PDB file of C-alpha atoms in Angstrom:
ATOM      1  CA  MET A 106      22.978  -8.920 -19.871  1.00  0.00           C
ATOM      2  CA  ASN A 107      23.343  -5.126 -20.002  1.00  0.00           C
ATOM      3  CA  VAL A 108      20.105  -3.269 -19.369  1.00  0.00           C
ATOM      4  CA  VAL A 109      18.914   0.237 -18.582  1.00  0.00           C
ATOM      5  CA  VAL A 110      15.785  -0.453 -15.858  1.00  0.00           C
ATOM      6  CA  PHE A 111      13.993   3.000 -16.179  1.00  0.00           C
ATOM      7  CA  ASP A 112      10.445   4.566 -14.594  1.00  0.00           C
ATOM      8  CA  LEU A 113       8.560   7.871 -15.442  1.00  0.00           C
ATOM      9  CA  GLU A 114       6.065   9.821 -13.258  1.00  0.00           C
ATOM     10  CA  THR A 115       3.308  11.579 -15.654  1.00  0.00           C
ATOM     11  CA  THR A 116       0.697  13.957 -15.405  1.00  0.00           C
ATOM     12  CA  GLY A 117      -1.847  11.286 -16.690  1.00  0.00           C
ATOM     13  CA  LEU A 118      -2.564   7.917 -18.662  1.00  0.00           C
ATOM     14  CA  SER A 119      -2.248   9.126 -22.421  1.00  0.00           C
ATOM     15  CA  PRO A 120       1.228   9.891 -23.878  1.00  0.00           C
ATOM     16  CA  GLU A 121      -0.309  12.558 -26.410  1.00  0.00           C
ATOM     17  CA  ARG A 122      -2.285  14.508 -23.408  1.00  0.00           C
ATOM     18  CA  ASP A 123      -0.257  14.337 -20.715  1.00  0.00           C
ATOM     19  CA  GLY A 124       3.777  15.032 -19.429  1.00  0.00           C
ATOM     20  CA  ILE A 125       6.410  13.456 -18.353  1.00  0.00           C
ATOM     21  CA  VAL A 126       7.127  15.004 -14.270  1.00  0.00           C
ATOM     22  CA  GLU A 127      10.258  12.459 -13.485  1.00  0.00           C
ATOM     23  CA  ILE A 128      12.322  10.129 -15.240  1.00  0.00           C
ATOM     24  CA  GLY A 129      14.411   7.635 -12.799  1.00  0.00           C
ATOM     25  CA  ALA A 130      16.618   4.955 -14.203  1.00  0.00           C
ATOM     26  CA  VAL A 131      19.736   2.861 -13.268  1.00  0.00           C
ATOM     27  CA  ARG A 132      21.878   0.153 -15.048  1.00  0.00           C
ATOM     28  CA  ILE A 133      22.642  -3.326 -14.440  1.00  0.00           C
ATOM     29  CA  VAL A 134      25.870  -4.017 -15.820  1.00  0.00           C
ATOM     30  CA  ASP A 135      26.954  -8.151 -15.773  1.00  0.00           C
ATOM     31  CA  GLY A 136      24.131  -9.041 -13.535  1.00  0.00           C
ATOM     32  CA  GLN A 137      25.081  -6.419 -10.904  1.00  0.00           C
ATOM     33  CA  VAL A 138      22.642  -3.057 -10.174  1.00  0.00           C
ATOM     34  CA  GLN A 139      25.300  -0.057 -10.372  1.00  0.00           C
ATOM     35  CA  GLU A 140      23.013   2.587  -8.547  1.00  0.00           C
ATOM     36  CA  HIS A 141      26.452   5.040  -8.737  1.00  0.00           C
ATOM     37  CA  LEU A 142      25.530   4.850 -12.547  1.00  0.00           C
ATOM     38  CA  LYS A 143      21.595   6.485 -11.908  1.00  0.00           C
ATOM     39  CA  TYR A 144      19.696   8.971 -13.838  1.00  0.00           C
ATOM     40  CA  GLU A 145      17.625  10.906 -11.986  1.00  0.00           C
ATOM     41  CA  THR A 146      15.804  14.216 -13.089  1.00  0.00           C
ATOM     42  CA  LEU A 147      12.414  16.343 -12.142  1.00  0.00           C
ATOM     43  CA  VAL A 148      10.814  17.071 -15.507  1.00  0.00           C
ATOM     44  CA  ARG A 149       8.221  20.456 -16.220  1.00  0.00           C
ATOM     45  CA  PRO A 150       5.542  18.908 -18.229  1.00  0.00           C
ATOM     46  CA  THR A 151       5.262  20.910 -21.177  1.00  0.00           C
ATOM     47  CA  THR A 152       3.181  20.952 -24.274  1.00  0.00           C
ATOM     48  CA  PRO A 153       4.805  20.462 -27.394  1.00  0.00           C
ATOM     49  CA  ASP A 154       4.924  24.464 -27.956  1.00  0.00           C
ATOM     50  CA  GLY A 155       6.236  25.033 -24.769  1.00  0.00           C
ATOM     51  CA  GLN A 156       2.824  25.854 -22.724  1.00  0.00           C
ATOM     52  CA  THR A 157       3.583  24.480 -18.709  1.00  0.00           C
ATOM     53  CA  LEU A 158       1.027  21.767 -17.783  1.00  0.00           C
ATOM     54  CA  MET A 159      -0.405  21.869 -14.484  1.00  0.00           C
ATOM     55  CA  ILE A 160      -0.320  18.491 -12.625  1.00  0.00           C
ATOM     56  CA  PRO A 161      -3.562  17.337 -11.815  1.00  0.00           C
ATOM     57  CA  TRP A 162      -4.808  16.982  -8.122  1.00  0.00           C
ATOM     58  CA  ARG A 163      -5.158  13.143  -8.483  1.00  0.00           C
ATOM     59  CA  ALA A 164      -1.395  12.415 -10.476  1.00  0.00           C
ATOM     60  CA  GLU A 165      -0.238  14.593  -7.316  1.00  0.00           C
ATOM     61  CA  GLN A 166      -1.446  12.489  -5.114  1.00  0.00           C
ATOM     62  CA  VAL A 167      -0.116   8.844  -6.429  1.00  0.00           C
ATOM     63  CA  HIS A 168       3.443  10.089  -6.638  1.00  0.00           C
ATOM     64  CA  GLY A 169       3.637  13.215  -4.580  1.00  0.00           C
ATOM     65  CA  ILE A 170       5.276  15.480  -7.296  1.00  0.00           C
ATOM     66  CA  SER A 171       3.566  18.888  -6.787  1.00  0.00           C
ATOM     67  CA  ASN A 172       3.827  21.638  -9.840  1.00  0.00           C
ATOM     68  CA  ALA A 173       6.120  23.812  -7.194  1.00  0.00           C
ATOM     69  CA  MET A 174       8.454  21.002  -6.933  1.00  0.00           C
ATOM     70  CA  VAL A 175       8.761  20.857 -10.916  1.00  0.00           C
ATOM     71  CA  ARG A 176       8.805  24.963 -11.366  1.00  0.00           C
ATOM     72  CA  ALA A 177      12.308  25.147 -12.262  1.00  0.00           C
ATOM     73  CA  ALA A 178      13.105  22.001 -13.793  1.00  0.00           C
ATOM     74  CA  PRO A 179      14.149  21.184 -17.069  1.00  0.00           C
ATOM     75  CA  THR A 180      11.660  20.436 -19.690  1.00  0.00           C
ATOM     76  CA  ILE A 181      11.122  16.953 -21.557  1.00  0.00           C
ATOM     77  CA  ALA A 182      12.823  18.782 -24.806  1.00  0.00           C
ATOM     78  CA  GLU A 183      15.875  19.648 -22.642  1.00  0.00           C
ATOM     79  CA  VAL A 184      16.216  16.330 -20.808  1.00  0.00           C
ATOM     80  CA  LEU A 185      14.898  14.061 -23.227  1.00  0.00           C
ATOM     81  CA  PRO A 186      17.988  14.214 -25.713  1.00  0.00           C
ATOM     82  CA  GLU A 187      20.626  13.640 -22.606  1.00  0.00           C
ATOM     83  CA  PHE A 188      18.313  10.988 -21.114  1.00  0.00           C
ATOM     84  CA  ILE A 189      18.564   8.944 -24.731  1.00  0.00           C
ATOM     85  CA  GLU A 190      22.090   9.513 -24.634  1.00  0.00           C
ATOM     86  CA  TYR A 191      22.428   7.979 -21.247  1.00  0.00           C
ATOM     87  CA  VAL A 192      20.327   4.385 -22.620  1.00  0.00           C
ATOM     88  CA  ASN A 193      22.650   4.839 -25.507  1.00  0.00           C
ATOM     89  CA  GLY A 194      20.507   1.998 -27.387  1.00  0.00           C
ATOM     90  CA  TRP A 195      20.875  -0.822 -24.237  1.00  0.00           C
ATOM     91  CA  PRO A 196      17.946  -2.990 -23.947  1.00  0.00           C
ATOM     92  CA  VAL A 197      15.627  -1.210 -21.684  1.00  0.00           C
ATOM     93  CA  VAL A 198      13.445  -2.734 -18.608  1.00  0.00           C
ATOM     94  CA  ALA A 199      10.438  -1.275 -17.220  1.00  0.00           C
ATOM     95  CA  HIS A 200       7.243  -2.688 -15.000  1.00  0.00           C
ATOM     96  CA  ASN A 201       4.675  -2.222 -17.702  1.00  0.00           C
ATOM     97  CA  ILE A 202       7.144  -1.446 -20.896  1.00  0.00           C
ATOM     98  CA  GLY A 203       3.862  -0.101 -22.583  1.00  0.00           C
ATOM     99  CA  PHE A 204       3.230   2.633 -20.700  1.00  0.00           C
ATOM    100  CA  ASP A 205       6.706   3.977 -20.092  1.00  0.00           C
ATOM    101  CA  GLY A 206       7.846   2.955 -23.333  1.00  0.00           C
ATOM    102  CA  GLY A 207       4.372   4.683 -24.983  1.00  0.00           C
ATOM    103  CA  PHE A 208       5.455   8.106 -23.438  1.00  0.00           C
ATOM    104  CA  MET A 209       9.175   7.758 -24.504  1.00  0.00           C
ATOM    105  CA  ARG A 210       8.133   6.856 -28.042  1.00  0.00           C
ATOM    106  CA  ALA A 211       5.936   9.896 -28.295  1.00  0.00           C
ATOM    107  CA  ASN A 212       8.266  12.183 -27.056  1.00  0.00           C
ATOM    108  CA  ALA A 213      10.778  11.442 -28.909  1.00  0.00           C
ATOM    109  CA  GLN A 214       8.546  12.030 -31.691  1.00  0.00           C
ATOM    110  CA  ARG A 215       7.589  15.352 -31.039  1.00  0.00           C
ATOM    111  CA  TYR A 216      11.129  16.504 -30.553  1.00  0.00           C
ATOM    112  CA  GLY A 217      12.379  14.947 -33.636  1.00  0.00           C
ATOM    113  CA  LEU A 218      14.621  12.307 -31.809  1.00  0.00           C
ATOM    114  CA  THR A 219      14.485   8.650 -31.974  1.00  0.00           C
ATOM    115  CA  TRP A 220      13.690   6.221 -28.957  1.00  0.00           C
ATOM    116  CA  ALA A 221      15.578   3.012 -30.052  1.00  0.00           C
ATOM    117  CA  PRO A 222      16.627   0.769 -27.012  1.00  0.00           C
ATOM    118  CA  ALA A 223      18.066  -2.807 -28.446  1.00  0.00           C
ATOM    119  CA  SER A 224      14.862  -4.377 -26.882  1.00  0.00           C
ATOM    120  CA  GLU A 225      12.181  -3.838 -24.152  1.00  0.00           C
ATOM    121  CA  HIS A 226      11.561  -6.240 -21.276  1.00  0.00           C
ATOM    122  CA  CYS A 227       8.675  -5.653 -18.831  1.00  0.00           C
ATOM    123  CA  THR A 228       8.707  -7.150 -15.476  1.00  0.00           C
ATOM    124  CA  VAL A 229       4.796  -7.218 -15.255  1.00  0.00           C
ATOM    125  CA  GLN A 230       5.453  -9.967 -18.307  1.00  0.00           C
ATOM    126  CA  LEU A 231       8.319 -11.539 -16.419  1.00  0.00           C
ATOM    127  CA  SER A 232       6.079 -12.186 -13.448  1.00  0.00           C
ATOM    128  CA  ARG A 233       3.071 -13.588 -15.513  1.00  0.00           C
ATOM    129  CA  ARG A 234       5.790 -15.755 -16.484  1.00  0.00           C
ATOM    130  CA  ALA A 235       7.160 -16.661 -13.211  1.00  0.00           C
ATOM    131  CA  PHE A 236       3.614 -16.672 -11.268  1.00  0.00           C
ATOM    132  CA  PRO A 237       1.069 -17.458 -13.560  1.00  0.00           C
ATOM    133  CA  LYS A 238      -1.191 -18.994 -11.561  1.00  0.00           C
ATOM    134  CA  GLU A 239      -1.398 -15.302  -9.663  1.00  0.00           C
ATOM    135  CA  ARG A 240      -3.785 -12.777 -10.843  1.00  0.00           C
ATOM    136  CA  ALA A 241      -1.856  -9.855  -9.618  1.00  0.00           C
ATOM    137  CA  HIS A 242       1.162  -8.544 -10.842  1.00  0.00           C
ATOM    138  CA  ASN A 243       1.701  -4.821 -10.000  1.00  0.00           C
ATOM    139  CA  LEU A 244       4.840  -3.434  -8.698  1.00  0.00           C
ATOM    140  CA  THR A 245       3.685  -3.270  -4.722  1.00  0.00           C
ATOM    141  CA  VAL A 246       2.295  -6.813  -4.834  1.00  0.00           C
ATOM    142  CA  LEU A 247       5.269  -8.157  -6.822  1.00  0.00           C
ATOM    143  CA  ALA A 248       7.716  -6.849  -4.649  1.00  0.00           C
ATOM    144  CA  ASP A 249       5.782  -8.517  -1.474  1.00  0.00           C
ATOM    145  CA  ARG A 250       6.158 -11.529  -3.499  1.00  0.00           C
ATOM    146  CA  LEU A 251       9.709 -11.187  -4.076  1.00  0.00           C
ATOM    147  CA  GLY A 252      10.621 -10.350  -0.734  1.00  0.00           C
ATOM    148  CA  LEU A 253      11.630  -6.545  -1.953  1.00  0.00           C
ATOM    149  CA  ASN A 254      11.222  -2.938   0.164  1.00  0.00           C
ATOM    150  CA  PHE A 255      10.940   0.123  -1.390  1.00  0.00           C
ATOM    151  CA  ALA A 256      13.264   3.136   0.200  1.00  0.00           C
ATOM    152  CA  PRO A 257      10.903   5.098   2.314  1.00  0.00           C
ATOM    153  CA  GLY A 258       9.177   7.711   0.198  1.00  0.00           C
ATOM    154  CA  GLY A 259      10.328   5.083  -2.942  1.00  0.00           C
ATOM    155  CA  ARG A 260       6.899   3.960  -3.718  1.00  0.00           C
ATOM    156  CA  HIS A 261       5.651   5.911  -7.086  1.00  0.00           C
ATOM    157  CA  ARG A 262       8.870   7.991  -7.293  1.00  0.00           C
ATOM    158  CA  SER A 263      10.786   6.808 -10.368  1.00  0.00           C
ATOM    159  CA  PHE A 264      13.825   6.105  -8.674  1.00  0.00           C
ATOM    160  CA  GLY A 265      12.382   4.353  -5.729  1.00  0.00           C
ATOM    161  CA  ASP A 266      10.502   2.416  -8.194  1.00  0.00           C
ATOM    162  CA  VAL A 267      13.298   1.749 -10.410  1.00  0.00           C
ATOM    163  CA  GLN A 268      15.259   0.201  -7.490  1.00  0.00           C
ATOM    164  CA  VAL A 269      12.705  -2.150  -6.950  1.00  0.00           C
ATOM    165  CA  THR A 270      12.015  -3.011 -10.794  1.00  0.00           C
ATOM    166  CA  ALA A 271      16.049  -3.513 -11.369  1.00  0.00           C
ATOM    167  CA  GLN A 272      16.012  -6.380  -8.123  1.00  0.00           C
ATOM    168  CA  ALA A 273      12.427  -8.030  -9.226  1.00  0.00           C
ATOM    169  CA  TYR A 274      14.008  -7.877 -13.058  1.00  0.00           C
ATOM    170  CA  LEU A 275      17.262  -9.958 -12.018  1.00  0.00           C
ATOM    171  CA  ARG A 276      15.115 -12.295  -9.691  1.00  0.00           C
ATOM    172  CA  LEU A 277      12.392 -12.907 -12.306  1.00  0.00           C
ATOM    173  CA  MET A 278      14.751 -13.862 -15.105  1.00  0.00           C
ATOM    174  CA  GLU A 279      16.639 -16.267 -12.324  1.00  0.00           C
ATOM    175  CA  LEU A 280      13.044 -17.844 -11.618  1.00  0.00           C
ATOM    176  CA  ILE A 281      12.193 -18.259 -15.329  1.00  0.00           C
ATOM    177  CA  GLY A 282      15.329 -19.600 -15.721  1.00  0.00           C
ATOM    178  CA  VAL A 283      17.319 -16.735 -17.941  1.00  0.00           C
ATOM    179  CA  ARG A 284      20.701 -15.816 -17.203  1.00  0.00           C
ATOM    180  CA  ALA A 285      20.503 -11.771 -16.587  1.00  0.00           C
TER     181      ALA A 285
END
């Protein structure tokens, strides 16, 4: 299966009130991660009327993305059409797809675009199927469980999380007996 694995970093947890500050993605083609086909950009978060949203201190502590880092970045209105074109209707994978997919749907609707991947797959749900007796399924725990490592500074940055999520997806599909 060919899929796009993606991850977002945001200013908070609400797709209606908070903004996207980073998008990272990579394609898996014929079961192989294609890092040369990556998508990665910082995003200057804005309100629907174009006003810049500030990145709260608490969010910055999670992902390390500061207001200064996104000051000259394109807005989601500029980035979203390009990212939707990158996805090109392929199935998508994310760790907690409800979160990332919710932000994509809300932003697409806000800007008159359509977020319509062929299907959405969640590595949290796959982890629950592969490890039904385990309680924790966050990406750090899953990476440890599968023997995967984040690149230095990669955890909670979109592309660093995508690299691990892509490898986790392939291993989880193998563990549950589905050819990726």
